[in-house]
Each structure stands twice: as C-alpha cells, then as structure tokens.
XYZ file of N, CA and C in Angstrom:
531
model
N -32.577 -13.665 -4.394
C -31.611 -13.698 -5.271
C -30.538 -14.705 -4.787
N -30.016 -15.636 -5.356
C -28.870 -16.403 -5.156
C -27.590 -15.711 -4.686
N -26.787 -16.262 -3.707
C -25.515 -15.908 -3.284
C -24.561 -16.314 -4.393
N -23.656 -15.256 -4.714
C -22.770 -15.339 -5.696
C -21.330 -15.221 -4.960
N -20.496 -16.091 -5.174
C -19.071 -16.023 -4.489
C -18.097 -15.998 -5.752
N -17.457 -14.946 -5.604
C -16.224 -15.113 -6.698
C -14.890 -14.584 -6.180
N -13.763 -14.712 -6.771
C -12.434 -14.292 -6.375
C -12.517 -12.665 -6.824
N -11.880 -11.994 -5.966
C -11.580 -10.619 -6.249
C -10.085 -10.224 -6.615
N -9.868 -10.219 -7.787
C -8.589 -10.205 -8.043
C -7.739 -8.644 -7.940
N -8.449 -7.771 -8.075
C -8.087 -6.331 -7.802
C -9.257 -5.538 -7.473
N -9.012 -5.018 -6.213
C -10.226 -4.447 -5.500
C -10.444 -2.896 -5.996
N -11.704 -2.750 -6.319
C -12.084 -1.290 -6.866
C -12.412 -0.644 -5.700
N -12.700 0.810 -5.735
C -12.955 1.546 -4.579
C -14.348 1.242 -4.066
N -15.028 0.789 -4.846
C -16.460 0.300 -4.262
C -16.218 -0.778 -3.424
N -15.577 -1.940 -3.920
C -15.184 -3.113 -3.138
C -14.641 -2.738 -1.907
N -13.717 -2.071 -1.984
C -12.821 -1.582 -0.593
C -13.832 -0.997 0.330
N -14.856 -0.323 -0.072
C -15.710 0.471 0.608
C -16.570 -0.613 1.373
N -17.144 -1.608 0.619
C -17.958 -2.744 0.960
C -17.183 -3.586 2.074
N -15.981 -3.870 1.902
C -15.104 -4.684 2.560
C -14.839 -3.932 3.961
N -14.381 -2.685 4.091
C -14.379 -1.775 5.108
C -15.601 -1.837 6.016
N -16.832 -1.870 5.353
C -18.023 -1.745 6.178
C -18.275 -3.050 6.818
N -17.934 -4.282 6.201
C -18.035 -5.539 6.864
C -17.106 -5.477 8.017
N -15.926 -5.153 7.796
C -14.926 -5.193 8.864
C -15.181 -4.369 10.047
N -15.534 -3.057 9.723
C -16.063 -2.223 10.914
C -17.294 -2.738 11.633
N -18.169 -3.293 10.882
C -19.404 -3.759 11.566
C -19.067 -5.078 12.493
N -18.359 -5.659 12.028
C -17.937 -7.103 12.810
C -17.208 -6.650 13.935
N -16.064 -5.624 13.988
C -15.395 -5.538 14.920
C -16.191 -4.739 15.892
N -17.195 -3.941 15.486
C -17.939 -3.143 16.444
C -19.001 -4.097 17.298
N -19.111 -5.334 16.919
C -19.822 -6.141 17.492
C -19.011 -7.357 18.356
N -17.506 -6.860 18.348
C -16.755 -7.765 19.279
C -15.957 -8.753 18.486
N -15.953 -8.735 17.369
C -15.081 -9.821 16.663
C -13.636 -9.360 16.780
N -12.995 -10.523 17.030
C -11.369 -10.233 17.208
C -10.849 -10.508 15.736
N -10.580 -9.367 15.039
C -9.922 -9.385 13.694
C -8.805 -8.790 13.461
N -8.096 -8.366 14.543
C -6.844 -7.642 14.587
C -6.966 -6.026 14.835
N -8.291 -5.803 14.930
C -8.434 -4.189 15.132
C -9.223 -4.066 16.484
N -9.186 -2.942 16.912
C -10.045 -2.456 18.293
C -11.077 -1.629 17.606
N -12.155 -1.381 18.374
C -13.133 -0.563 17.918
C -13.194 0.605 18.762
N -13.336 1.804 18.135
C -13.778 1.999 16.797
C -12.671 2.085 15.921
N -12.846 1.418 14.580
C -11.693 1.518 13.763
C -11.579 2.963 13.024
N -10.401 3.331 12.708
C -10.313 4.513 12.222
C -10.293 4.288 10.691
N -10.848 5.096 9.906
C -11.077 4.931 8.641
C -9.914 4.705 7.865
N -8.745 5.543 8.301
C -7.575 5.513 7.549
C -6.780 4.160 7.829
N -6.859 3.595 9.071
C -6.307 2.298 9.215
C -7.122 1.178 8.507
N -8.359 1.196 8.284
C -9.072 0.459 7.439
C -8.719 0.466 6.103
N -8.769 1.730 5.518
C -8.228 1.911 4.097
C -6.832 1.373 3.975
N -5.996 1.421 4.890
C -4.538 0.881 4.754
C -4.514 -0.585 4.652
N -5.453 -1.086 5.592
C -5.253 -2.596 5.500
C -5.903 -3.201 4.193
N -7.077 -2.336 3.508
C -7.483 -3.033 2.287
C -6.538 -2.593 1.189
N -5.837 -1.633 1.328
C -4.930 -1.339 0.343
C -3.703 -2.360 0.207
N -3.263 -2.648 1.483
C -2.349 -3.802 1.535
C -2.635 -5.092 1.078
N -3.977 -5.399 1.320
C -4.550 -6.673 0.710
C -4.647 -6.493 -0.524
N -4.986 -5.448 -1.318
C -5.030 -5.369 -2.897
C -3.899 -5.221 -3.308
N -2.632 -4.957 -2.965
C -1.199 -5.011 -3.201
C -1.044 -6.631 -3.327
N -1.144 -7.401 -2.367
C -0.856 -8.782 -2.298
C -1.855 -9.569 -3.351
N -3.117 -9.024 -3.584
C -3.953 -9.696 -4.601
C -3.070 -9.636 -5.867
N -2.557 -8.398 -6.198
C -2.037 -8.117 -7.593
C -0.721 -8.878 -7.628
N -0.097 -9.199 -6.458
C 1.218 -9.982 -6.552
C 0.992 -11.285 -6.480
N -0.381 -11.876 -6.424
C -0.797 -13.256 -6.431
C -0.229 -13.913 -5.032
N -0.058 -13.216 -3.983
C 0.335 -13.833 -2.810
C -0.946 -13.900 -1.805
N -2.083 -13.696 -2.394
C -3.146 -13.828 -1.583
C -4.474 -13.864 -2.323
N -5.555 -14.818 -1.798
C -6.663 -14.917 -2.665
C -7.842 -14.280 -1.842
N -8.679 -13.606 -2.286
C -9.784 -12.976 -1.501
C -11.186 -13.255 -2.371
N -12.037 -14.011 -1.580
C -13.310 -14.396 -2.182
C -14.368 -13.612 -1.439
N -15.237 -13.139 -2.523
C -16.217 -12.118 -2.045
C -17.569 -12.680 -2.261
N -18.487 -12.590 -1.098
C -19.880 -13.146 -1.318
C -20.813 -12.011 -1.607
N -21.751 -12.135 -2.516
C -22.705 -10.909 -3.031
C -23.944 -11.680 -2.819
N -24.884 -10.665 -2.320
C -26.333 -10.926 -2.398
C -26.933 -9.680 -2.774
N -27.872 -9.764 -3.762
C -28.448 -8.763 -4.572
C -27.523 -7.640 -4.916
N -26.377 -8.252 -5.541
C -25.157 -7.502 -6.096
C -24.520 -6.613 -5.063
N -24.687 -6.833 -3.667
C -23.928 -6.217 -2.617
C -23.054 -7.027 -2.088
N -21.597 -6.736 -1.938
C -20.862 -7.573 -1.157
C -20.903 -7.382 0.288
N -21.439 -8.757 0.753
C -21.717 -8.658 2.103
C -20.742 -9.731 3.049
N -19.782 -10.292 2.368
C -18.766 -11.136 3.278
C -17.719 -11.440 2.199
N -16.519 -11.869 3.048
C -15.331 -12.297 2.364
C -14.560 -13.304 3.197
N -13.601 -13.830 2.684
C -12.571 -14.625 3.337
C -11.302 -14.658 2.449
N -10.260 -14.671 3.207
C -8.913 -14.725 2.305
C -8.257 -15.929 2.831
N -7.274 -16.502 1.499
C -6.551 -17.524 1.498
C -5.041 -16.998 1.185
N -4.078 -17.308 2.153
C -2.703 -16.881 2.020
C -1.797 -17.944 2.046
N -1.458 -18.436 0.635
C -0.532 -19.630 0.389
C 0.971 -19.213 1.031
N 1.584 -20.148 1.757
C 2.835 -20.186 2.283
C 3.725 -19.958 1.129
N 4.675 -18.905 1.494
C 5.836 -18.709 0.550
C 6.748 -19.372 0.557
N 7.112 -20.231 1.749
C 8.344 -20.948 1.986
C 8.255 -22.226 1.027
N 9.405 -22.430 0.567
C 9.740 -23.564 -0.280
C 9.041 -24.872 0.277
N 9.255 -25.117 1.403
C 8.848 -26.340 2.151
C 7.470 -26.293 2.707
N 6.835 -25.161 2.460
C 5.519 -25.017 2.914
C 4.341 -24.631 1.844
N 4.657 -24.964 0.512
C 3.811 -24.617 -0.620
C 2.664 -25.398 -0.654
N 2.706 -26.606 0.323
C 1.239 -27.266 0.418
C 0.322 -26.813 1.140
N 0.707 -25.785 2.074
C -0.304 -25.162 3.083
C -0.585 -23.884 2.812
N -1.614 -23.299 3.338
C -2.120 -21.878 3.302
C -3.049 -21.555 4.450
N -2.929 -20.371 4.875
C -3.523 -19.819 5.848
C -4.960 -19.066 5.764
N -6.126 -19.461 6.367
C -7.249 -18.815 6.149
C -7.248 -17.577 6.959
N -7.637 -16.580 6.395
C -7.669 -15.118 7.342
C -8.908 -14.418 7.041
N -9.436 -13.801 7.883
C -10.453 -12.845 8.066
C -11.676 -13.293 7.311
N -12.307 -14.385 7.807
C -13.671 -14.761 7.445
C -14.569 -13.631 8.109
N -15.181 -12.936 7.109
C -15.771 -11.934 7.567
C -17.416 -11.793 7.113
N -18.310 -11.843 7.889
C -19.880 -11.612 7.211
C -20.359 -10.639 8.030
N -20.908 -9.603 7.408
C -21.450 -8.417 7.819
C -22.530 -8.926 8.864
N -22.734 -8.430 9.847
C -23.649 -9.061 10.993
C -25.193 -9.037 10.373
N -25.564 -8.096 9.613
C -26.916 -8.210 9.072
C -27.140 -9.461 8.224
N -26.116 -10.194 7.792
C -26.233 -11.324 6.928
C -25.572 -12.673 7.484
N -25.291 -12.515 8.802
C -24.851 -13.925 9.551
C -25.847 -14.820 9.838
N -25.709 -15.975 10.121
C -26.672 -17.103 10.300
C -27.547 -17.385 8.960
N -26.859 -17.173 7.752
C -27.730 -17.532 6.552
C -26.922 -18.523 5.802
N -25.870 -18.943 6.330
C -24.986 -20.269 5.459
C -24.014 -19.409 4.562
N -23.707 -18.110 4.763
C -22.901 -17.489 4.007
C -21.446 -17.891 4.281
N -20.985 -17.842 5.434
C -19.689 -18.328 6.009
C -19.457 -19.734 5.417
N -20.385 -20.840 5.646
C -20.183 -21.978 5.218
C -19.936 -22.101 3.702
N -20.730 -21.281 2.911
C -20.508 -21.425 1.438
C -19.148 -20.752 1.056
N -18.623 -19.813 1.747
C -17.456 -19.218 1.473
C -16.299 -20.063 1.654
N -16.295 -20.824 3.020
C -15.339 -21.975 3.159
C -15.236 -22.790 2.180
N -16.553 -23.364 1.675
C -16.320 -24.514 0.869
C -15.795 -24.024 -0.473
N -15.948 -23.028 -0.918
C -15.497 -22.249 -2.178
C -14.007 -22.213 -1.853
N -13.728 -21.562 -0.751
C -12.135 -21.257 -0.378
C -11.480 -22.618 -0.403
N -12.050 -23.910 0.114
C -11.270 -25.042 0.128
C -11.236 -25.576 -1.453
N -12.294 -25.462 -2.087
C -12.246 -25.941 -3.568
C -11.014 -24.892 -4.256
N -10.995 -23.686 -4.043
C -9.785 -22.931 -4.847
C -8.450 -23.553 -4.272
N -8.512 -23.773 -2.834
C -7.061 -24.140 -2.323
C -6.780 -25.555 -3.049
N -7.730 -26.504 -3.187
C -7.355 -27.664 -3.749
C -6.824 -27.585 -4.954
N -7.406 -26.862 -5.733
C -7.229 -26.691 -7.182
C -5.631 -25.997 -7.336
N -5.263 -25.183 -6.272
C -3.813 -24.756 -6.283
C -2.999 -25.590 -5.815
N -3.346 -26.911 -5.577
C -2.555 -27.886 -4.756
C -2.232 -27.872 -3.419
N -3.089 -27.291 -2.628
C -2.964 -26.893 -1.303
C -3.641 -28.034 -0.599
N -2.703 -28.659 0.270
C -3.424 -29.831 1.090
C -3.740 -29.493 2.470
N -3.245 -28.427 3.090
C -3.452 -28.082 4.474
C -3.761 -26.814 4.506
N -4.875 -26.611 5.479
C -5.451 -25.207 5.672
C -5.133 -25.130 7.234
N -4.695 -23.655 7.689
C -4.503 -23.625 9.064
C -5.251 -22.063 9.101
N -5.561 -21.959 10.436
C -6.153 -20.691 10.913
C -6.233 -20.665 12.403
N -6.250 -19.448 12.861
C -6.410 -19.142 14.219
C -7.591 -18.118 14.587
N -7.982 -18.497 15.660
C -9.148 -17.406 16.054
C -9.038 -17.303 17.711
N -9.710 -16.281 18.260
C -9.508 -16.137 19.747
C -10.388 -17.225 20.419
N -9.693 -17.822 21.391
C -10.526 -19.024 22.090
C -11.769 -18.482 22.831
N -12.703 -19.475 22.741
C -14.074 -19.051 23.276
C -14.760 -18.269 22.430
N -14.395 -17.746 21.248
C -15.050 -16.926 20.560
C -16.044 -17.976 19.732
N -17.197 -17.506 19.289
C -18.238 -18.273 18.481
C -17.726 -18.988 17.228
N -16.677 -18.469 16.789
C -16.087 -18.777 15.587
C -15.511 -20.232 15.894
N -15.077 -20.440 16.934
C -14.570 -21.888 17.120
C -15.673 -23.019 16.854
N -16.891 -22.786 17.349
C -17.840 -23.787 16.826
C -17.957 -23.899 15.498
N -18.054 -22.807 14.703
C -18.058 -22.907 13.193
C -17.111 -23.682 12.661
N -15.939 -23.147 12.942
C -14.729 -23.888 12.307
C -14.568 -25.426 12.584
N -15.080 -25.925 13.848
C -15.323 -27.319 13.942
C -16.334 -27.871 13.270
N -17.345 -27.334 13.077
C -18.602 -27.701 12.297
C -18.393 -27.738 10.845
N -17.335 -27.164 10.290
C -16.920 -27.251 8.720
C -15.640 -28.158 8.661
N -15.426 -28.937 9.808
C -14.303 -30.015 9.719
C -12.694 -29.387 9.973
N -12.582 -28.277 10.717
C -11.378 -28.069 11.273
C -11.003 -28.618 12.756
N -9.918 -28.974 12.828
C -9.567 -29.656 14.115
C -8.596 -28.737 14.821
N -8.870 -28.546 16.043
C -8.278 -27.740 17.057
C -6.802 -28.545 17.312
N -5.778 -27.568 17.155
C -4.557 -28.301 17.301
C -3.667 -27.712 18.654
N -4.175 -26.522 19.011
C -3.314 -25.780 19.954
C -3.983 -24.552 20.559
N -3.494 -24.103 21.837
C -4.192 -22.823 22.313
C -2.955 -22.065 22.814
N -2.762 -20.990 22.429
C -1.602 -20.123 23.044
C -2.280 -19.205 24.066
N -1.889 -19.188 25.198
C -2.476 -17.989 26.208
C -2.014 -16.784 25.901
N -2.780 -15.812 26.428
C -2.301 -14.400 26.304
C -1.976 -13.769 25.000
N -2.460 -14.413 23.962
C -1.999 -13.877 22.507
C -2.437 -12.744 21.971
N -3.709 -12.437 22.433
C -4.377 -11.081 21.800
C -4.860 -10.146 23.155
N -5.126 -9.055 22.822
C -5.577 -8.222 24.115
C -6.704 -7.384 23.478
N -7.562 -6.942 24.409
C -8.621 -6.145 23.924
C -8.155 -4.581 24.341
N -9.218 -3.672 24.136
C -8.588 -2.153 24.373
C -8.272 -2.048 25.664
N -8.791 -2.739 26.670
C -8.593 -2.611 28.061
C -7.358 -3.259 28.651
N -6.696 -4.015 27.460
C -5.594 -4.581 27.972
C -5.722 -6.208 28.505
N -6.821 -6.571 28.575
C -7.106 -7.943 28.903
C -6.631 -8.931 27.833
N -5.991 -9.832 28.374
C -5.363 -10.745 27.365
C -6.327 -11.955 27.214
N -6.303 -12.693 26.027
C -7.174 -13.765 25.629
C -6.115 -14.805 24.913
N -6.438 -16.044 25.099
C -5.928 -17.109 24.399
C -6.362 -17.152 22.864
N -5.554 -17.715 21.893
C -5.706 -17.876 20.617
C -5.677 -19.361 20.364
N -6.765 -19.976 19.718
C -6.796 -21.251 19.214
C -6.337 -21.397 17.899
N -5.634 -22.437 17.481
C -5.060 -22.843 16.150
C -5.848 -24.018 15.836
N -6.245 -24.066 14.373
C -7.028 -25.025 13.742
C -6.192 -25.357 12.532
N -6.563 -26.799 12.118
C -6.135 -27.021 10.714
C -7.200 -28.137 10.044
N -7.087 -28.242 8.831
C -7.844 -29.086 8.038
C -7.182 -29.632 6.767
N -7.146 -30.789 6.773
C -6.354 -31.482 5.518
C -7.296 -31.705 4.388
N -6.933 -31.312 3.084
C -7.670 -31.290 2.033
C -7.325 -32.224 1.016
N -8.256 -32.805 0.234
C -7.974 -33.756 -0.812
C -7.645 -32.920 -2.113
N -6.281 -33.184 -2.520
C -5.795 -32.274 -3.493
C -6.127 -32.651 -4.929
N -6.585 -31.910 -5.815
C -7.240 -32.147 -6.814
C -6.076 -32.235 -8.113
N -4.956 -31.893 -7.820
C -3.750 -32.014 -8.591
C -2.889 -33.106 -8.268
N -2.248 -33.679 -9.380
C -1.405 -35.039 -9.000
C -0.069 -34.325 -8.594
N 0.598 -35.058 -7.505
C 1.888 -34.491 -6.870
C 2.886 -34.987 -7.676
C-alpha cells in the first residue's frame, strides 16, 4: 500500500492517539523531542491539544504520513509570526514511529513539507536537533546546513547537558514576491 501524506487541519481523538503513540515510542528509544521517558499520558494529551489549537488558528501546519490507513509519522511547520520574519518557518517534531523508520517516510515528509512551505511563500526553513543525534545526518542528507551549535542546551533525566545544533535550508519560492 502506498504512503499517503496529508495535512491534518483539526485533530480527531483517533489522530491524537496515533500521534501520542508515535511520540511516546520515539522518546522511549531516546529521541530528544522535548520530553523525558516515560511520558505521562496527560502531558502528551496536553501537548497535542495545544498543537490542535494552533492548527485551528492557522499558526502551525501538521503533516501526517499514513501506511495502510494508519498514522505512523508526522512533521510540523511553524511559520514565523513576526512581520519581518514571514519568509521563514521552523520545522518541528519530525516523528516516525520506530516500527516504520528507515523506509523513506521521513524523507517523503520533508519533501512534502518543503512543497507546502514554498507554496506559502516560505523561503527559509530552520530547525534544531540535539548535537550528535542520528537526526543530524538525516537533515544534512536532505539538504540542511548546520549553522551553529549551542552547548548545554538540553538535558536528559539525569541532568546531563547536551549541545543543540541549528540547521537551515533555503527554498525556491513558488510565489512571486
């Protein structure tokens, strides 16, 4: 069955549950996604509720990837709300459930995200990820350039501090400026 990627404009309870499943599984495997393992169900529900509110307000775009009608991956695009930054957006929470990793889903999600961003007039994407994480190689492989590293930016549950790397990618804009 083919991979289907589509924007999720307003999350249903079923979609929120699938997104929580993705997030919890990735954090359990050590992904640095802003949460410690184990995630409290209430914290995860609060997070996706907040995302849902921002989707309704058109402050965020969420793309979902489906295999066999099951939501297995997602990525978010958050356009800058500042007047002088409307040409840029932040990529957040590229999440692929561990059972579906290394199948090209993340690459497909990023391609679709870049297409949507270009259609919105976004010409610059930015993101951050924990330095040394496997995601750094992925972002470089899909054309992002590392621009900086900030030491001691995130911590694990034991209090060990880690650096965060910042990346950017320029996009061709499909709209005339």
